């Protein structure tokens, strides 16, 4: 025994009710400080002094198999056929006993019939009865309690066949639910199996094969053509194309060379490369994705919170109603006791909210799993539902709608200054700036092999430009607003500035307080996918798209028209983007903001749904965004919106369908039109159809 935080992988957990039972049982174990079930990811997190055997036994009491992660027990030993198919075997055994008893009853062997039917009830309903009695002791009136009371009641009035069939149907429903839910969860299990467990390393000049757990940061891996990359790292030798679909969802391979980052679980397609490891196995991008998706699948959506509250009131009310139906007509109207007790028992079964309680979580599990498989991380059901009702989306320009790597397009010197001298001064100033436009000027100077003088007293002027002293003269570089503030006459280059801006370029002026030295234009290439993505967003139901940028009005207008956004807001400082999001929320209601997840963090946090793009390998953006697009592929945004809308529809369909089935069967019970068998079968069909409906979300494709 040791004090730790242990995660247990669970299997056989078919509903939120049994998850709550496992959580409560484990919480009551001596030394356990806290136990938390993640129903979506199907795991249990236990904090405190943990005895693994006791935790496993408590889970088994609910028919759930628990396996500690990272604990060397029997997790690597394959399950026997009986262990792997325990629920199916129990259901099958109960069915065989029922059929044998029923046939013997037809032949006149009543004692043998009753004996076999009782055995069928005990074998098929033992797990349900144990959970139901535990729930009664804790005053937790879940579906196991309702089913247990109903079967005991049927047993008491001699309805052996009905009692046995109710047990079989309920057991079958649980078995099918476990099977279909496990299929929905397989997207995460598939992620967990993507990365290889071993890698070839160079140590002391020799090639050795090691488990990934033994690999340290700065170790160098050899990755041959066709091999999967085992760890995150940086290429230090060689070049190749890498299939990054497992991480980013990109269908096309990406060319990689020395200095480029690569991720665990991606595939080296061509040349042999050597990769220096930058992260331990538990910190890789893939590991973070798995962790975030598991957390997301366990978070409760608003619809699920409604269902939980509804069920807590609904179940006790139904028990009272069933008692009244069973007792009032015989007591006050002289009706036959057995008939009305039978109807009361049928009402208990009809009222079992099996389908209802899984209607939301199974849809969330399916949608988040599908998104993760296609390079989109959705942080929980809340954000999935929020994205499903959006009418407007704001998008930052730089790095989102554009490539984010601007280049110099025009240099227009003035007042007798040469182009080379102009570039020398402007690059000397801008090399101390972190702005992408500044980087473009420095790159141009490097390409022209200009030796840059030192710039002293450099300072950035937020939202306007920068200043510094070069060769004893104080220069300024920035947008026209900066020179208007300096009261410098820019009349002589005004027409050139307007022309450049109308072409969609960003014009920056270089000068002193007294005179203008010239203007330099920089343009950021619009992504090829941007126009297509905006069009597909409208097809997905987004009414308004708004571009936010720090560019001037003319440049912003040119880019907005080229891409096809409905509106734009220009000349925005970082704090202005937050104000713009607030204004758009007042105008359109809920707003999503799409940006790079770092520079746009305040605006993303202010929006209802913050979407960060191109965040593979960017831990900060992965953690802060509500939705993260792993690749620099804006077409994944329409896919996310379509998936979110489909999920909202799916949840509503499931809730209406499950409630409708329950209400219909309860209406049929009172006049005696619905038997115990009909009601039990309806419960099975409803639960299975709800899960199958939710699994349709796994089929939604980014390319359609």
Coordinates of N, CA and C in Angstrom, one line a residue, residues 186-368:
X186 N -13.5 3.6 -28.3 CA -12.4 3.0 -28.9 C -11.5 4.1 -29.6
X187 N -12.1 5.3 -29.9 CA -11.3 6.3 -30.5 C -10.1 6.7 -29.6
X188 N -10.4 6.7 -28.3 CA -9.3 7.1 -27.4 C -8.3 5.9 -27.2
X189 N -8.9 4.7 -27.1 CA -8.0 3.6 -27.0 C -7.1 3.5 -28.2
X190 N -7.6 3.8 -29.4 CA -6.8 3.8 -30.6 C -5.7 4.8 -30.5
X191 N -6.0 6.0 -30.0 CA -5.0 7.1 -29.8 C -3.9 6.5 -28.9
X192 N -4.3 5.8 -27.8 CA -3.3 5.4 -26.8 C -2.4 4.3 -27.4
X193 N -2.8 3.7 -28.5 CA -2.0 2.6 -29.1 C -1.2 3.1 -30.3
X194 N -1.3 4.4 -30.6 CA -0.6 4.9 -31.8 C 0.9 4.9 -31.7
X195 N 1.4 5.4 -30.6 CA 2.9 5.5 -30.5 C 3.6 4.2 -30.2
X196 N 4.7 4.0 -30.8 CA 5.5 2.7 -30.5 C 5.9 2.7 -29.1
X197 N 6.1 1.5 -28.6 CA 6.6 1.3 -27.2 C 8.1 1.2 -27.1
X198 N 8.8 1.1 -28.2 CA 10.2 1.1 -28.2 C 10.8 2.0 -29.3
X199 N 12.1 2.3 -29.1 CA 12.8 3.2 -30.1 C 14.2 2.8 -30.2
X200 N 14.9 3.0 -31.3 CA 16.3 2.8 -31.5 C 17.0 4.1 -31.2
X201 N 18.0 4.0 -30.3 CA 18.8 5.2 -29.8 C 20.3 5.0 -30.2
X202 N 21.0 6.1 -30.2 CA 22.4 6.1 -30.3 C 23.0 6.5 -28.9
X203 N 23.6 5.6 -28.3 CA 24.3 5.9 -27.0 C 25.7 5.3 -27.0
X204 N 26.6 6.2 -26.7 CA 28.0 5.9 -26.7 C 28.5 5.3 -28.0
X205 N 27.9 5.9 -29.1 CA 28.3 5.5 -30.4 C 27.7 4.2 -30.9
X206 N 26.8 3.6 -30.1 CA 26.2 2.3 -30.5 C 24.7 2.5 -30.6
X207 N 24.1 1.6 -31.5 CA 22.6 1.6 -31.6 C 22.1 0.6 -30.6
X208 N 21.1 1.1 -29.8 CA 20.4 0.2 -28.8 C 18.9 0.4 -28.9
X209 N 18.2 -0.6 -28.5 CA 16.7 -0.6 -28.5 C 16.2 -0.5 -27.1
X210 N 15.4 0.6 -26.8 CA 14.9 0.8 -25.4 C 13.4 1.0 -25.4
X211 N 12.8 0.7 -24.2 CA 11.4 1.1 -24.0 C 11.3 2.6 -23.9
X212 N 10.2 3.1 -24.3 CA 10.1 4.6 -24.3 C 10.1 5.2 -22.9
X213 N 9.7 4.4 -21.9 CA 9.8 4.9 -20.5 C 11.3 5.1 -20.1
X214 N 12.2 4.5 -20.8 CA 13.6 4.6 -20.4 C 14.3 5.7 -21.1
X215 N 13.7 6.3 -22.1 CA 14.3 7.3 -23.0 C 14.3 8.6 -22.2
X216 N 15.5 9.3 -22.3 CA 15.6 10.6 -21.6 C 15.7 11.8 -22.5
X217 N 15.4 13.0 -22.0 CA 15.5 14.2 -22.9 C 17.0 14.3 -23.3
X218 N 17.1 14.7 -24.6 CA 18.4 14.9 -25.3 C 19.0 13.6 -25.8
X219 N 18.3 12.4 -25.6 CA 18.7 11.2 -26.3 C 18.5 11.4 -27.8
X220 N 19.2 10.7 -28.6 CA 19.0 10.8 -30.1 C 18.5 9.5 -30.6
X221 N 17.3 9.6 -31.3 CA 16.7 8.4 -31.9 C 17.0 8.3 -33.3
X222 N 17.1 7.1 -33.8 CA 17.2 6.8 -35.3 C 15.9 6.4 -35.7
X223 N 15.3 7.1 -36.7 CA 14.0 6.7 -37.3 C 14.2 6.4 -38.7
X224 N 13.9 5.1 -39.1 CA 14.1 4.7 -40.5 C 12.8 4.9 -41.3
X225 N 13.0 4.9 -42.6 CA 11.8 5.1 -43.5 C 10.7 4.1 -43.1
X226 N 9.4 4.6 -43.0 CA 8.3 3.7 -42.7 C 8.1 3.5 -41.2
X227 N 9.0 3.9 -40.4 CA 8.8 3.7 -38.9 C 8.0 4.9 -38.3
X228 N 7.4 4.5 -37.2 CA 6.7 5.6 -36.4 C 7.7 6.2 -35.5
X229 N 7.6 7.5 -35.3 CA 8.4 8.3 -34.4 C 7.9 8.0 -33.0
X230 N 8.8 7.6 -32.1 CA 8.3 7.2 -30.7 C 8.2 8.3 -29.7
X231 N 8.9 9.4 -29.9 CA 8.9 10.5 -28.9 C 8.9 11.9 -29.7
X232 N 8.4 12.9 -29.0 CA 8.5 14.3 -29.5 C 10.0 14.7 -29.6
X233 N 10.4 15.4 -30.6 CA 11.8 15.8 -30.7 C 12.1 16.8 -31.8
X234 N 13.3 17.1 -32.1 CA 13.8 17.9 -33.2 C 14.8 17.2 -34.0
X235 N 14.6 17.3 -35.3 CA 15.5 16.6 -36.3 C 16.9 17.2 -36.2
X236 N 17.9 16.4 -36.0 CA 19.3 16.9 -35.9 C 20.1 16.4 -37.1
X237 N 19.6 15.4 -37.8 CA 20.3 14.9 -39.0 C 19.3 14.3 -40.0
X238 N 19.4 14.6 -41.3 CA 18.6 14.0 -42.3 C 17.4 14.9 -42.6
X239 N 16.6 14.5 -43.6 CA 15.4 15.1 -44.0 C 14.4 14.1 -44.5
X240 N 13.1 14.4 -44.4 CA 12.1 13.4 -44.8 C 10.7 14.0 -44.9
X241 N 9.8 13.3 -45.4 CA 8.4 13.8 -45.3 C 7.8 12.9 -44.2
X242 N 6.9 13.6 -43.3 CA 6.3 13.0 -42.2 C 4.8 13.0 -42.2
X243 N 4.2 11.9 -42.1 CA 2.7 11.8 -42.0 C 2.3 12.2 -40.6
X244 N 1.7 13.3 -40.4 CA 1.3 13.8 -39.1 C -0.2 13.6 -38.8
X245 N -0.9 12.8 -39.6 CA -2.3 12.6 -39.4 C -2.8 12.3 -38.0
X246 N -2.0 11.5 -37.3 CA -2.3 11.0 -36.0 C -2.4 12.2 -35.0
X247 N -1.7 13.3 -35.2 CA -1.7 14.4 -34.3 C -2.5 15.6 -34.9
X248 N -2.3 15.9 -36.1 CA -3.0 17.1 -36.7 C -4.2 16.8 -37.6
X249 N -4.4 15.5 -38.0 CA -5.5 15.2 -38.9 C -5.2 15.5 -40.3
X250 N -4.0 16.0 -40.6 CA -3.6 16.4 -42.0 C -3.5 15.2 -42.9
X251 N -4.1 15.2 -44.0 CA -4.0 14.0 -44.9 C -2.7 14.0 -45.7
X252 N -2.1 15.1 -45.9 CA -0.9 15.2 -46.7 C 0.4 15.2 -45.8
X253 N 1.4 14.5 -46.2 CA 2.7 14.5 -45.4 C 3.3 15.9 -45.4
X254 N 4.1 16.2 -44.4 CA 4.8 17.5 -44.3 C 6.3 17.3 -44.4
X255 N 6.9 18.1 -45.2 CA 8.4 18.0 -45.4 C 9.1 18.5 -44.1
X256 N 10.1 17.7 -43.6 CA 10.8 18.1 -42.4 C 12.3 18.0 -42.7
X257 N 13.0 19.0 -42.0 CA 14.5 19.0 -42.1 C 15.1 19.3 -40.8
X258 N 16.4 19.5 -40.8 CA 17.1 19.8 -39.5 C 16.5 21.0 -38.9
X259 N 16.2 20.9 -37.6 CA 15.7 22.0 -36.8 C 14.2 21.9 -36.7
X260 N 13.5 21.1 -37.5 CA 12.0 21.0 -37.5 C 11.6 20.0 -36.4
X261 N 10.4 20.4 -35.8 CA 9.9 19.6 -34.7 C 9.1 18.4 -35.3
X262 N 9.2 17.2 -34.6 CA 8.4 16.1 -35.0 C 7.7 15.5 -33.7
X263 N 6.6 14.8 -33.9 CA 5.8 14.3 -32.8 C 5.7 12.8 -32.7
X264 N 5.5 12.3 -31.5 CA 5.3 10.9 -31.3 C 4.1 10.5 -32.0
X265 N 4.1 9.2 -32.6 CA 3.0 8.6 -33.3 C 2.9 9.0 -34.8
X266 N 3.7 10.0 -35.2 CA 3.7 10.3 -36.6 C 4.7 9.4 -37.4
X267 N 4.5 9.3 -38.7 CA 5.2 8.3 -39.5 C 6.3 8.9 -40.4
X268 N 7.5 8.5 -40.2 CA 8.6 8.9 -41.1 C 8.5 8.1 -42.5
X269 N 8.2 8.9 -43.6 CA 7.9 8.2 -44.8 C 9.0 7.9 -45.7
X270 N 10.1 8.8 -45.7 CA 11.1 8.6 -46.8 C 12.5 8.4 -46.2
X271 N 13.2 9.5 -46.0 CA 14.6 9.3 -45.6 C 14.8 8.9 -44.1
X272 N 16.0 8.4 -43.8 CA 16.3 8.1 -42.4 C 16.7 9.4 -41.7
X273 N 16.2 9.6 -40.5 CA 16.4 10.8 -39.8 C 16.9 10.5 -38.3
X274 N 17.6 11.5 -37.7 CA 18.0 11.3 -36.3 C 17.2 12.5 -35.6
X275 N 16.6 12.1 -34.5 CA 15.8 13.0 -33.7 C 16.3 13.1 -32.3
X276 N 16.5 14.4 -31.9 CA 16.9 14.6 -30.5 C 15.6 14.8 -29.7
X277 N 15.5 13.9 -28.6 CA 14.2 13.9 -27.8 C 14.1 15.2 -27.0
X278 N 12.9 15.8 -27.0 CA 12.7 17.0 -26.3 C 11.7 16.9 -25.1
X279 N 11.0 15.7 -25.1 CA 10.0 15.5 -24.1 C 9.9 14.1 -23.6
X280 N 9.7 13.9 -22.3 CA 9.6 12.5 -21.8 C 8.2 11.9 -22.3
X281 N 8.1 10.6 -22.2 CA 6.9 9.9 -22.8 C 5.6 10.4 -22.3
X282 N 5.6 10.8 -21.0 CA 4.3 11.3 -20.4 C 4.0 12.7 -20.7
X283 N 5.0 13.4 -21.4 CA 4.7 14.8 -21.7 C 4.6 15.1 -23.2
X284 N 4.6 14.0 -24.0 CA 4.5 14.2 -25.5 C 3.2 14.9 -25.9
X285 N 3.2 15.4 -27.1 CA 1.9 16.0 -27.6 C 0.8 15.0 -27.6
X286 N 1.1 13.8 -28.0 CA 0.1 12.7 -28.0 C -0.4 12.4 -26.6
X287 N 0.5 12.4 -25.6 CA 0.1 12.1 -24.3 C -0.8 13.2 -23.8
X288 N -0.5 14.5 -24.1 CA -1.4 15.6 -23.7 C -2.7 15.5 -24.4
X289 N -2.7 15.1 -25.7 CA -4.0 15.0 -26.4 C -4.9 14.0 -25.7
X290 N -4.3 12.8 -25.4 CA -5.1 11.7 -24.8 C -5.6 12.2 -23.4
X291 N -4.8 12.9 -22.6 CA -5.2 13.4 -21.3 C -6.3 14.4 -21.5
X292 N -6.2 15.3 -22.4 CA -7.2 16.4 -22.5 C -8.5 15.8 -23.1
X293 N -8.4 14.8 -24.0 CA -9.7 14.2 -24.5 C -10.4 13.4 -23.5
X294 N -9.6 12.7 -22.6 CA -10.2 11.9 -21.6 C -10.9 12.8 -20.6
X295 N -10.3 13.9 -20.2 CA -10.9 14.9 -19.3 C -12.2 15.5 -20.0
X296 N -12.1 15.8 -21.3 CA -13.2 16.4 -22.0 C -14.4 15.4 -22.0
X297 N -14.2 14.1 -22.2 CA -15.3 13.2 -22.3 C -15.9 13.0 -20.9
X298 N -15.2 13.3 -19.9 CA -15.8 13.2 -18.5 C -16.5 14.4 -18.1
X299 N -16.3 15.5 -18.7 CA -17.0 16.8 -18.3 C -18.5 16.7 -18.6
X300 N -19.3 17.3 -17.7 CA -20.7 17.2 -17.9 C -21.2 18.4 -18.8
X301 N -22.0 18.1 -19.8 CA -22.6 19.1 -20.6 C -23.8 19.6 -19.9
X302 N -24.4 20.8 -20.4 CA -25.5 21.4 -19.8 C -26.7 20.4 -19.8
X303 N -26.9 19.7 -21.0 CA -28.0 18.8 -21.1 C -27.9 17.6 -20.1
X304 N -26.6 17.2 -19.8 CA -26.4 16.1 -18.9 C -26.8 16.6 -17.5
X305 N -26.4 17.8 -17.1 CA -26.8 18.4 -15.8 C -28.3 18.4 -15.6
X306 N -29.0 18.7 -16.7 CA -30.5 18.7 -16.7 C -31.0 17.3 -16.4
X307 N -30.4 16.3 -17.1 CA -30.9 15.0 -17.0 C -30.6 14.5 -15.6
X308 N -29.4 14.8 -15.0 CA -29.1 14.3 -13.6 C -30.1 14.9 -12.6
X309 N -30.4 16.2 -12.8 CA -31.4 16.8 -11.8 C -32.8 16.2 -12.0
X310 N -33.1 16.0 -13.3 CA -34.5 15.4 -13.6 C -34.6 14.0 -13.0
X311 N -33.5 13.2 -13.1 CA -33.6 11.8 -12.7 C -33.7 11.7 -11.2
X312 N -33.1 12.7 -10.4 CA -33.1 12.6 -9.0 C -34.5 12.9 -8.4
X313 N -35.3 13.7 -9.2 CA -36.7 14.0 -8.8 C -37.6 12.9 -9.4
X314 N -37.4 12.5 -10.6 CA -38.2 11.7 -11.4 C -38.4 10.3 -10.7
X315 N -37.3 9.7 -10.3 CA -37.3 8.3 -9.9 C -38.1 8.1 -8.6
X316 N -37.9 8.9 -7.5 CA -38.7 8.7 -6.3 C -40.2 9.0 -6.6
X317 N -40.5 10.0 -7.5 CA -41.9 10.3 -7.9 C -42.5 9.1 -8.5
X318 N -41.8 8.4 -9.4 CA -42.3 7.2 -10.1 C -42.6 6.1 -9.1
X319 N -41.7 5.9 -8.1 CA -41.9 4.8 -7.1 C -43.2 5.1 -6.3
X320 N -43.4 6.4 -5.9 CA -44.7 6.7 -5.2 C -45.9 6.5 -6.1
X321 N -45.8 6.9 -7.4 CA -46.9 6.7 -8.4 C -47.2 5.2 -8.6
X322 N -46.2 4.4 -8.7 CA -46.4 3.0 -8.8 C -47.1 2.4 -7.6
X323 N -46.7 2.8 -6.4 CA -47.4 2.3 -5.2 C -48.8 2.7 -5.2
X324 N -49.1 4.0 -5.6 CA -50.5 4.5 -5.6 C -51.3 3.7 -6.7
X325 N -50.8 3.4 -7.8 CA -51.5 2.6 -8.8 C -51.7 1.2 -8.3
X326 N -50.8 0.6 -7.6 CA -50.9 -0.8 -7.1 C -51.9 -0.8 -6.0
X327 N -52.1 0.2 -5.2 CA -52.9 0.2 -3.9 C -54.2 0.9 -4.0
X328 N -54.3 2.0 -4.7 CA -55.6 2.8 -4.7 C -56.8 2.1 -5.3
X329 N -56.7 1.6 -6.5 CA -57.8 0.9 -7.1 C -58.4 -0.3 -6.3
X330 N -57.5 -1.2 -5.8 CA -58.1 -2.3 -5.0 C -58.7 -1.8 -3.7
X331 N -58.0 -0.8 -3.0 CA -58.5 -0.3 -1.7 C -59.8 0.4 -1.8
X332 N -59.9 1.3 -2.8 CA -61.0 2.2 -2.8 C -62.1 1.9 -3.9
X333 N -61.7 1.1 -4.9 CA -62.7 0.8 -5.9 C -63.0 -0.7 -6.1
X334 N -62.4 -1.5 -5.2 CA -62.7 -2.9 -5.2 C -62.1 -3.7 -6.4
X335 N -61.1 -3.1 -7.0 CA -60.4 -3.8 -8.1 C -59.6 -5.0 -7.6
X336 N -59.2 -5.8 -8.6 CA -58.4 -7.1 -8.2 C -57.0 -6.7 -7.9
X337 N -56.5 -7.1 -6.7 CA -55.2 -6.7 -6.2 C -54.1 -7.1 -7.2
X338 N -54.1 -8.4 -7.7 CA -53.0 -8.9 -8.5 C -52.9 -8.1 -9.8
X339 N -54.0 -7.7 -10.4 CA -54.0 -6.9 -11.6 C -53.3 -5.6 -11.5
X340 N -53.6 -4.8 -10.4 CA -53.1 -3.5 -10.2 C -51.6 -3.5 -9.6
X341 N -51.3 -4.6 -8.8 CA -49.9 -4.7 -8.4 C -49.1 -5.0 -9.7
X342 N -49.6 -5.8 -10.6 CA -48.9 -6.1 -11.8 C -48.6 -4.8 -12.6
X343 N -49.7 -3.9 -12.7 CA -49.5 -2.7 -13.4 C -48.5 -1.7 -12.7
X344 N -48.5 -1.8 -11.4 CA -47.6 -0.9 -10.6 C -46.2 -1.4 -10.9
X345 N -46.0 -2.7 -11.0 CA -44.6 -3.2 -11.3 C -44.2 -2.9 -12.7
X346 N -45.1 -2.9 -13.6 CA -44.8 -2.6 -15.0 C -44.5 -1.1 -15.1
X347 N -45.1 -0.3 -14.3 CA -44.8 1.2 -14.3 C -43.4 1.4 -13.8
X348 N -42.9 0.6 -12.8 CA -41.6 0.8 -12.3 C -40.5 0.5 -13.4
X349 N -40.8 -0.6 -14.2 CA -39.9 -0.9 -15.3 C -39.9 0.1 -16.4
X350 N -41.2 0.6 -16.7 CA -41.3 1.6 -17.8 C -40.6 2.9 -17.4
X351 N -40.6 3.2 -16.1 CA -40.0 4.4 -15.7 C -38.5 4.4 -15.6
X352 N -37.9 3.2 -15.8 CA -36.4 3.1 -15.7 C -35.8 4.1 -16.7
X353 N -35.0 5.1 -16.2 CA -34.4 6.1 -17.2 C -33.1 5.6 -17.8
X354 N -33.1 4.3 -18.2 CA -31.8 3.8 -18.8 C -31.4 4.6 -20.0
X355 N -32.3 4.7 -20.9 CA -32.0 5.4 -22.2 C -31.7 6.9 -21.9
X356 N -32.5 7.5 -21.0 CA -32.4 8.9 -20.7 C -31.0 9.3 -20.1
X357 N -30.5 8.5 -19.2 CA -29.3 8.9 -18.5 C -28.0 8.7 -19.3
X358 N -28.1 7.9 -20.4 CA -27.0 7.8 -21.3 C -27.1 8.6 -22.6
X359 N -28.3 9.3 -22.7 CA -28.6 10.0 -24.0 C -27.6 11.1 -24.3
X360 N -27.2 11.9 -23.2 CA -26.2 12.9 -23.4 C -24.7 12.4 -23.4
X361 N -24.3 11.7 -22.4 CA -22.9 11.3 -22.4 C -22.4 10.5 -23.5
X362 N -23.2 9.6 -24.1 CA -22.8 8.8 -25.2 C -22.6 9.6 -26.4
X363 N -23.4 10.7 -26.6 CA -23.3 11.6 -27.7 C -22.0 12.4 -27.6
X364 N -21.7 12.8 -26.4 CA -20.5 13.6 -26.1 C -19.3 12.8 -26.4
X365 N -19.3 11.5 -25.9 CA -18.2 10.6 -26.1 C -17.9 10.4 -27.5
X366 N -18.9 10.1 -28.3 CA -18.8 9.9 -29.7 C -18.2 11.1 -30.5
X367 N -18.8 12.3 -30.2 CA -18.4 13.5 -30.9 C -17.0 13.9 -30.6
X368 N -16.6 13.9 -29.3 CA -15.2 14.3 -28.9 C -14.2 13.3 -29.5

